Amino acid sequence: MTDTAAPTGPTAVSASTPVADAHRDLRDRLVAAGRLVPTGVDGIYGRDEMFESVVAGFDRLVSAAGADADPTRVEYPPMIPKVNFDRIGYLRNFPELVGPIFSFVGDAAAHRGVLDRLDAGDDYSDLLTQSELALTPACCYSVYPSVGPRIAKGGRTFETCGYCFRHEPSVDPMRLQAFRQREHIRVATPDEVLAWRDRWLERAPELLSSLGLDVVSDVANDPFFGRAGRLMKMSQREQQLKIEFLVDVYGPEHRTACSSINYHQDHFGHLFDITTADGETAHSSCIGFGFERATVAMFQRHGMDTAGWPSNVRDRLGLG
Ligand code: ATP
Ligand code: ZN
């Protein structure tokens, strides 16, 4: 097997094959091979050791690609304080994706009420109370609140990794509800941030294509909700604030982002009172790599067993 063959397996989409069938086909092949373990809910899977060995290799490469900037490495749990979640505006911009966390806080009588509903198979959500937490939708959100108030000359660079939740159930194994990202983050002056972004605009596609993936870079927008969201989408595109690195898994007209880089301008600097050494509001940018997306793309590209993968790809991933 070579790493230059076109992805023409059963998942490639032709005009007569709706893309949803291709999603289901790839999911079924990953499940049949044992790479993904279904849970009964679309977008939530167990992964086997072989899948995780690819994730680990990919993670090492993503981390190494930013090591020259000597980032501050920091890890957070997969949830953020609701106060930050609300301040970032996630509910305003992406209401259908949110994952607020609810729990039970009542007394024994209220608990009996919950159990009655449980036993009857009825909905009990209105008997729960919203907690002070929300599931993290993007792991960089944990970082910005603690960066300020003033950063030293030269700015800051961070690296973080973690589970993200987005309520977007799908049969597409590239679109999960819980997935992992490694993000590199720059908080600094506009010039410093843009110079950092320029380097990643080269490195990210290089990294993905070195794994045999067919990558193109493109200007994109986030799925902002509603009428106001349409304006935000347009302005994000016009200003080229989001650039995605898209791979061909279901055919060239249905590419999926395995990584994307966002330039937030002074958005997070304002929200979390971060100023640079010259007293201006800090700008920021982040690049996120999706572990499961890249890994599923590699299994689609190279086959369901890593033993048959091209040796250069196996070497890059440290698969021995
Ligand atoms: P999409 O446009 O495909 O929904 P996105 O552009 O919103 O993705 P980002 O918010 O930029 O994604 O997240 C960065 C990376 O996280 C993506 O490039 C992708 O690799 C990964 N990612 C995002 N959403 C998902 C998901 N639902 N399942 C798996 N990986 C995801
Ligand atoms: Zn980010």
CSV table of C-alpha atoms and ligand atoms in Angstrom, one decimal:
chain,number,residue,atom,x,y,z
A,1,MET,CA,0.0,0.0,0.0
A,2,THR,CA,1.3,3.5,-0.8
A,3,ASP,CA,0.4,6.8,0.7
A,4,THR,CA,-0.4,8.4,-2.7
A,5,ALA,CA,-3.5,6.3,-3.6
A,6,ALA,CA,-6.7,8.2,-3.9
A,7,PRO,CA,-9.3,7.5,-1.2
A,8,THR,CA,-11.6,5.4,-3.4
A,9,GLY,CA,-12.7,2.9,-0.8
A,10,PRO,CA,-16.4,2.2,-0.2
A,11,THR,CA,-16.7,5.5,1.7
A,12,ALA,CA,-15.8,7.7,-1.3
A,13,VAL,CA,-18.9,9.7,-2.2
A,14,SER,CA,-20.2,9.6,-5.8
A,15,ALA,CA,-23.1,11.7,-7.2
A,16,SER,CA,-25.4,8.7,-6.6
A,17,THR,CA,-24.2,8.1,-3.0
A,18,PRO,CA,-25.7,10.5,-0.4
A,19,VAL,CA,-23.0,11.6,2.0
A,20,ALA,CA,-25.0,10.3,4.9
A,21,ASP,CA,-24.5,6.8,3.5
A,22,ALA,CA,-20.8,7.3,3.4
A,23,HIS,CA,-20.8,8.5,7.0
A,24,ARG,CA,-22.6,5.4,8.1
A,25,ASP,CA,-20.4,3.1,6.0
A,26,LEU,CA,-17.2,4.5,7.5
A,27,ARG,CA,-18.7,4.3,11.0
A,28,ASP,CA,-19.8,0.7,10.5
A,29,ARG,CA,-16.3,-0.3,9.1
A,30,LEU,CA,-14.6,1.3,12.2
A,31,VAL,CA,-17.0,-0.6,14.5
A,32,ALA,CA,-16.7,-3.9,12.6
A,33,ALA,CA,-12.9,-3.6,12.8
A,34,GLY,CA,-13.1,-2.9,16.6
A,35,ARG,CA,-11.5,0.5,16.3
A,36,LEU,CA,-14.7,2.2,17.7
A,37,VAL,CA,-17.0,0.7,20.3
A,38,PRO,CA,-20.6,1.9,20.0
A,39,THR,CA,-22.4,3.1,23.1
A,40,GLY,CA,-25.9,3.5,21.7
A,41,VAL,CA,-25.6,7.2,21.3
A,42,ASP,CA,-24.4,8.7,18.0
A,43,GLY,CA,-21.1,10.6,18.5
A,44,ILE,CA,-20.1,8.8,21.7
A,45,TYR,CA,-17.7,5.8,21.2
A,46,GLY,CA,-15.2,3.8,23.0
A,47,ARG,CA,-11.9,3.4,21.2
A,48,ASP,CA,-9.6,0.4,21.1
A,49,GLU,CA,-5.9,0.3,21.8
A,50,MET,CA,-4.9,0.5,18.1
A,51,PHE,CA,-7.0,3.6,17.7
A,52,GLU,CA,-5.5,5.2,20.8
A,53,SER,CA,-1.9,4.3,19.6
A,54,VAL,CA,-2.6,6.5,16.6
A,55,VAL,CA,-4.1,9.3,18.8
A,56,ALA,CA,-1.0,9.2,21.0
A,57,GLY,CA,1.4,9.4,18.0
A,58,PHE,CA,-0.6,12.3,16.5
A,59,ASP,CA,-0.7,14.1,19.8
A,60,ARG,CA,3.1,13.9,20.0
A,61,LEU,CA,3.5,15.3,16.6
A,62,VAL,CA,1.1,18.2,17.3
A,63,SER,CA,2.9,19.0,20.5
A,64,ALA,CA,6.4,18.8,18.9
A,65,ALA,CA,5.3,21.1,16.0
A,66,GLY,CA,4.9,24.0,18.5
A,67,ALA,CA,7.8,23.2,20.8
A,68,ASP,CA,10.1,25.9,19.4
A,69,ALA,CA,7.8,28.5,21.0
A,70,ASP,CA,8.5,27.0,24.4
A,71,PRO,CA,4.8,27.1,25.4
A,72,THR,CA,3.5,27.0,28.9
A,73,ARG,CA,1.8,23.6,29.2
A,74,VAL,CA,-1.4,23.5,31.2
A,75,GLU,CA,-4.1,21.0,31.6
A,76,TYR,CA,-7.7,21.5,32.8
A,77,PRO,CA,-10.7,19.2,33.5
A,78,PRO,CA,-13.3,18.9,30.6
A,79,MET,CA,-15.6,21.5,32.2
A,80,ILE,CA,-15.4,25.2,32.7
A,81,PRO,CA,-17.1,27.5,35.2
A,82,LYS,CA,-20.5,28.6,34.0
A,83,VAL,CA,-19.6,32.2,34.6
A,84,ASN,CA,-16.8,32.0,32.0
A,85,PHE,CA,-18.9,29.9,29.7
A,86,ASP,CA,-21.6,32.6,29.8
A,87,ARG,CA,-19.1,35.5,29.4
A,88,ILE,CA,-17.6,33.9,26.3
A,89,GLY,CA,-21.1,33.9,24.8
A,90,TYR,CA,-21.3,30.3,23.8
A,91,LEU,CA,-25.0,30.0,24.6
A,92,ARG,CA,-25.6,33.2,22.6
A,93,ASN,CA,-23.7,32.0,19.6
A,94,PHE,CA,-24.0,28.2,19.5
A,95,PRO,CA,-27.1,27.4,21.6
A,96,GLU,CA,-27.7,24.0,20.0
A,97,LEU,CA,-24.1,22.8,20.9
A,98,VAL,CA,-24.0,23.7,24.6
A,99,GLY,CA,-23.5,21.3,27.5
A,100,PRO,CA,-24.5,22.9,30.7
A,101,ILE,CA,-24.2,20.5,33.7
A,102,PHE,CA,-27.2,19.9,35.9
A,103,SER,CA,-27.4,18.0,39.2
A,104,PHE,CA,-29.9,17.2,41.9
A,105,VAL,CA,-29.9,19.5,45.0
A,106,GLY,CA,-33.3,18.8,46.6
A,107,ASP,CA,-34.4,17.0,49.8
A,108,ALA,CA,-35.6,13.5,50.2
A,109,ALA,CA,-39.2,14.4,49.2
A,110,ALA,CA,-37.9,16.1,46.0
A,111,HIS,CA,-35.8,13.0,45.3
A,112,ARG,CA,-38.9,10.8,45.6
A,113,GLY,CA,-40.4,13.0,42.9
A,114,VAL,CA,-37.4,12.3,40.6
A,115,LEU,CA,-37.6,8.6,41.3
A,116,ASP,CA,-41.3,8.5,40.4
A,117,ARG,CA,-40.5,10.0,37.1
A,118,LEU,CA,-37.5,7.7,36.6
A,119,ASP,CA,-39.6,4.6,37.4
A,120,ALA,CA,-42.3,5.7,35.0
A,121,GLY,CA,-39.8,6.4,32.3
A,122,ASP,CA,-40.7,10.1,32.3
A,123,ASP,CA,-38.6,13.1,31.7
A,124,TYR,CA,-37.1,14.4,35.0
A,125,SER,CA,-35.0,17.3,33.7
A,126,ASP,CA,-37.1,20.0,35.2
A,127,LEU,CA,-36.4,18.6,38.7
A,128,LEU,CA,-32.7,19.1,38.3
A,129,THR,CA,-30.8,22.3,39.0
A,130,GLN,CA,-28.1,23.9,36.9
A,131,SER,CA,-24.6,23.6,38.5
A,132,GLU,CA,-21.8,26.2,38.3
A,133,LEU,CA,-20.2,24.2,35.5
A,134,ALA,CA,-20.6,23.6,31.7
A,135,LEU,CA,-18.8,21.0,29.6
A,136,THR,CA,-15.9,22.6,27.7
A,137,PRO,CA,-16.6,23.1,24.0
A,138,ALA,CA,-13.0,24.1,23.1
A,139,CYS,CA,-10.1,23.5,25.4
A,140,CYS,CA,-8.5,26.9,24.9
A,141,TYR,CA,-11.5,28.5,26.7
A,142,SER,CA,-10.0,27.2,30.0
A,143,VAL,CA,-6.8,29.2,29.4
A,144,TYR,CA,-7.8,32.8,28.8
A,145,PRO,CA,-9.5,33.6,32.1
A,146,SER,CA,-6.2,33.2,34.0
A,147,VAL,CA,-3.8,34.9,31.6
A,148,GLY,CA,-4.2,38.6,32.7
A,149,PRO,CA,-4.2,41.2,33.8
A,150,ARG,CA,-0.9,42.2,32.3
A,151,ILE,CA,1.5,40.0,30.3
A,152,ALA,CA,5.2,40.6,29.9
A,153,LYS,CA,6.9,41.9,26.8
A,154,GLY,CA,6.9,39.2,24.1
A,155,GLY,CA,3.5,37.9,25.2
A,156,ARG,CA,2.5,34.4,26.2
A,157,THR,CA,2.3,31.0,24.4
A,158,PHE,CA,0.3,28.1,25.8
A,159,GLU,CA,-0.4,24.6,25.0
A,160,THR,CA,-3.3,22.6,26.3
A,161,CYS,CA,-5.2,19.4,25.6
A,162,GLY,CA,-8.5,18.0,26.7
A,163,TYR,CA,-11.9,16.6,26.0
A,164,CYS,CA,-14.5,18.9,24.4
A,165,PHE,CA,-18.3,18.5,24.3
A,166,ARG,CA,-20.5,19.7,21.5
A,167,HIS,CA,-24.1,18.5,21.2
A,168,GLU,CA,-24.0,17.6,17.5
A,169,PRO,CA,-25.1,13.9,17.4
A,170,SER,CA,-24.3,12.5,14.0
A,171,VAL,CA,-23.6,9.1,12.4
A,172,ASP,CA,-20.5,10.7,10.9
A,173,PRO,CA,-17.5,9.3,12.9
A,174,MET,CA,-15.7,12.5,12.1
A,175,ARG,CA,-18.3,14.5,14.0
A,176,LEU,CA,-18.4,13.4,17.6
A,177,GLN,CA,-20.2,14.8,20.7
A,178,ALA,CA,-17.1,14.2,22.9
A,179,PHE,CA,-13.7,14.5,21.3
A,180,ARG,CA,-10.2,15.6,22.2
A,181,GLN,CA,-8.2,18.6,20.9
A,182,ARG,CA,-4.6,19.8,21.4
A,183,GLU,CA,-4.4,23.5,21.1
A,184,HIS,CA,-1.5,25.9,20.8
A,185,ILE,CA,-2.5,29.4,21.9
A,186,ARG,CA,-0.8,32.8,21.5
A,187,VAL,CA,-1.7,35.9,23.6
A,188,ALA,CA,0.4,39.0,22.6
A,189,THR,CA,0.4,42.1,20.5
A,190,PRO,CA,-1.4,42.0,17.1
A,191,ASP,CA,1.9,41.7,15.2
A,192,GLU,CA,3.3,39.0,17.4
A,193,VAL,CA,0.0,37.0,17.2
A,194,LEU,CA,-0.1,37.3,13.4
A,195,ALA,CA,3.5,36.2,13.0
A,196,TRP,CA,2.8,33.2,15.1
A,197,ARG,CA,-0.3,32.4,13.1
A,198,ASP,CA,1.7,32.7,9.8
A,199,ARG,CA,4.0,30.0,11.0
A,200,TRP,CA,1.1,27.6,11.8
A,201,LEU,CA,-0.5,28.3,8.4
A,202,GLU,CA,2.5,26.5,7.0
A,203,ARG,CA,3.1,23.9,9.6
A,204,ALA,CA,-0.4,22.6,10.1
A,205,PRO,CA,-1.0,21.4,6.5
A,206,GLU,CA,2.6,20.0,6.4
A,207,LEU,CA,1.9,18.0,9.6
A,208,LEU,CA,-1.3,16.5,8.2
A,209,SER,CA,0.0,15.8,4.8
A,210,SER,CA,3.1,14.1,6.3
A,211,LEU,CA,0.6,11.5,7.5
A,212,GLY,CA,-0.7,10.8,4.0
A,213,LEU,CA,-3.8,13.0,4.3
A,214,ASP,CA,-5.0,15.0,1.4
A,215,VAL,CA,-5.2,18.5,2.9
A,216,VAL,CA,-6.3,21.9,1.7
A,217,SER,CA,-6.4,25.2,3.7
A,218,ASP,CA,-9.5,27.3,3.4
A,219,VAL,CA,-11.1,30.4,5.0
A,220,ALA,CA,-14.1,29.3,7.1
A,221,ASN,CA,-16.6,30.5,9.6
A,222,ASP,CA,-18.0,29.2,12.9
A,223,PRO,CA,-21.6,28.0,12.9
A,224,PHE,CA,-23.0,31.2,14.6
A,225,PHE,CA,-26.7,30.8,15.3
A,226,GLY,CA,-29.6,32.8,13.9
A,227,ARG,CA,-29.9,36.1,12.1
A,228,ALA,CA,-27.2,38.0,14.0
A,229,GLY,CA,-25.1,34.9,13.5
A,230,ARG,CA,-25.2,35.4,9.7
A,231,LEU,CA,-23.5,38.7,10.0
A,232,MET,CA,-20.9,37.3,12.3
A,233,LYS,CA,-20.2,34.5,9.9
A,234,MET,CA,-19.8,37.0,7.0
A,235,SER,CA,-17.5,39.2,9.0
A,236,GLN,CA,-15.4,36.3,10.2
A,237,ARG,CA,-15.0,35.1,6.6
A,238,GLU,CA,-14.3,38.6,5.2
A,239,GLN,CA,-11.6,39.2,7.7
A,240,GLN,CA,-10.2,35.7,7.3
A,241,LEU,CA,-10.3,35.1,11.1
A,242,LYS,CA,-10.8,31.4,10.8
A,243,ILE,CA,-8.7,29.1,8.5
A,244,GLU,CA,-9.4,25.4,8.4
A,245,PHE,CA,-7.2,22.5,7.3
A,246,LEU,CA,-9.6,20.3,5.5
A,247,VAL,CA,-9.0,16.6,4.6
A,248,ASP,CA,-10.7,14.5,2.0
A,249,VAL,CA,-12.5,11.6,3.7
A,250,TYR,CA,-15.8,11.5,1.8
A,251,GLY,CA,-14.7,13.0,-1.5
A,252,PRO,CA,-13.2,16.4,-2.4
A,253,GLU,CA,-16.5,18.3,-2.2
A,254,HIS,CA,-17.2,17.1,1.4
A,255,ARG,CA,-14.0,17.9,3.1
A,256,THR,CA,-13.8,18.0,6.9
A,257,ALA,CA,-11.5,20.1,9.2
A,258,CYS,CA,-8.9,18.2,11.1
A,259,SER,CA,-7.5,21.4,12.4
A,260,SER,CA,-8.4,25.1,12.4
A,261,ILE,CA,-6.7,28.3,13.4
A,262,ASN,CA,-8.7,31.2,14.8
A,263,TYR,CA,-7.6,34.8,15.2
A,264,HIS,CA,-9.8,36.3,17.9
A,265,GLN,CA,-8.3,39.9,17.6
A,266,ASP,CA,-8.9,41.5,21.0
A,267,HIS,CA,-12.0,39.5,21.8
A,268,PHE,CA,-10.6,37.4,24.7
A,269,GLY,CA,-8.3,40.2,25.8
A,270,HIS,CA,-11.4,42.4,26.4
A,271,LEU,CA,-13.5,39.7,28.0
A,272,PHE,CA,-10.8,38.7,30.5
A,273,ASP,CA,-8.9,42.0,30.9
A,274,ILE,CA,-5.6,41.0,29.4
A,275,THR,CA,-3.2,43.8,28.5
A,276,THR,CA,0.2,43.6,26.8
A,277,ALA,CA,3.4,45.3,28.2
A,278,ASP,CA,2.6,48.4,26.2
A,279,GLY,CA,-0.8,48.7,28.0
A,280,GLU,CA,-3.0,47.8,25.0
A,281,THR,CA,-5.6,45.1,25.0
A,282,ALA,CA,-3.9,41.8,24.1
A,283,HIS,CA,-4.8,39.9,20.9
A,284,SER,CA,-5.0,36.1,20.7
A,285,SER,CA,-5.1,33.2,18.3
A,286,CYS,CA,-5.3,29.5,18.8
A,287,ILE,CA,-4.9,26.4,16.6
A,288,GLY,CA,-6.7,23.3,17.5
A,289,PHE,CA,-6.1,19.8,16.2
A,290,GLY,CA,-8.9,17.2,16.6
A,291,PHE,CA,-7.4,13.8,17.6
A,292,GLU,CA,-10.4,11.7,16.6
A,293,ARG,CA,-10.9,13.5,13.3
A,294,ALA,CA,-7.3,13.0,12.3
A,295,THR,CA,-7.3,9.4,13.5
A,296,VAL,CA,-10.5,8.5,11.7
A,297,ALA,CA,-9.2,10.2,8.5
A,298,MET,CA,-6.0,8.1,8.7
A,299,PHE,CA,-8.0,4.8,9.2
A,300,GLN,CA,-10.1,5.7,6.2
A,301,ARG,CA,-7.1,6.6,4.1
A,302,HIS,CA,-4.7,3.8,5.0
A,303,GLY,CA,-7.0,1.0,6.1
A,304,MET,CA,-8.6,-0.4,9.2
A,305,ASP,CA,-5.4,-2.0,10.6
A,306,THR,CA,-2.3,0.0,11.2
A,307,ALA,CA,-0.2,-3.0,10.4
A,308,GLY,CA,-0.8,-2.3,6.7
A,309,TRP,CA,-0.2,1.4,6.8
A,310,PRO,CA,2.7,3.0,4.8
A,311,SER,CA,5.9,2.7,6.7
A,312,ASN,CA,6.7,6.4,6.7
A,313,VAL,CA,3.3,7.1,8.4
A,314,ARG,CA,3.9,4.3,10.9
A,315,ASP,CA,7.3,5.8,11.6
A,316,ARG,CA,6.0,9.3,12.0
A,317,LEU,CA,3.4,8.1,14.5
A,318,GLY,CA,5.9,5.9,16.4
A,319,LEU,CA,4.0,2.7,15.7
A,320,GLY,CA,7.2,0.7,15.6
B,1,ATP,P1,-16.7,21.9,12.1
B,1,ATP,O1,-16.8,23.2,11.3
B,1,ATP,O2,-16.3,20.7,11.3
B,1,ATP,O3,-17.9,21.8,13.0
B,1,ATP,P2,-15.1,23.5,13.8
B,1,ATP,O4,-14.5,24.4,12.7
B,1,ATP,O5,-16.3,24.1,14.5
B,1,ATP,O6,-15.5,22.1,13.1
B,1,ATP,P3,-13.3,24.1,15.8
B,1,ATP,O7,-14.2,24.7,16.7
B,1,ATP,O8,-12.4,25.0,15.0
B,1,ATP,O9,-14.1,23.1,14.8
B,1,ATP,O10,-12.4,23.0,16.5
B,1,ATP,C1,-11.1,22.7,16.2
B,1,ATP,C2,-10.9,21.2,15.8
B,1,ATP,O11,-11.6,20.4,16.7
B,1,ATP,C3,-11.5,20.9,14.4
B,1,ATP,O12,-10.7,21.3,13.4
B,1,ATP,C4,-11.7,19.4,14.5
B,1,ATP,O13,-10.5,18.8,14.2
B,1,ATP,C5,-12.1,19.2,16.0
B,1,ATP,N1,-13.5,19.1,16.1
B,1,ATP,C6,-14.4,20.1,16.1
B,1,ATP,N2,-15.7,19.6,16.2
B,1,ATP,C7,-15.6,18.3,16.3
B,1,ATP,C8,-16.5,17.2,16.4
B,1,ATP,N3,-17.8,17.4,16.5
B,1,ATP,N4,-16.0,15.9,16.4
B,1,ATP,C9,-14.7,15.7,16.3
B,1,ATP,N5,-13.8,16.7,16.2
B,1,ATP,C10,-14.2,17.9,16.2
B,2,ZN,ZN,-9.1,27.5,20.6
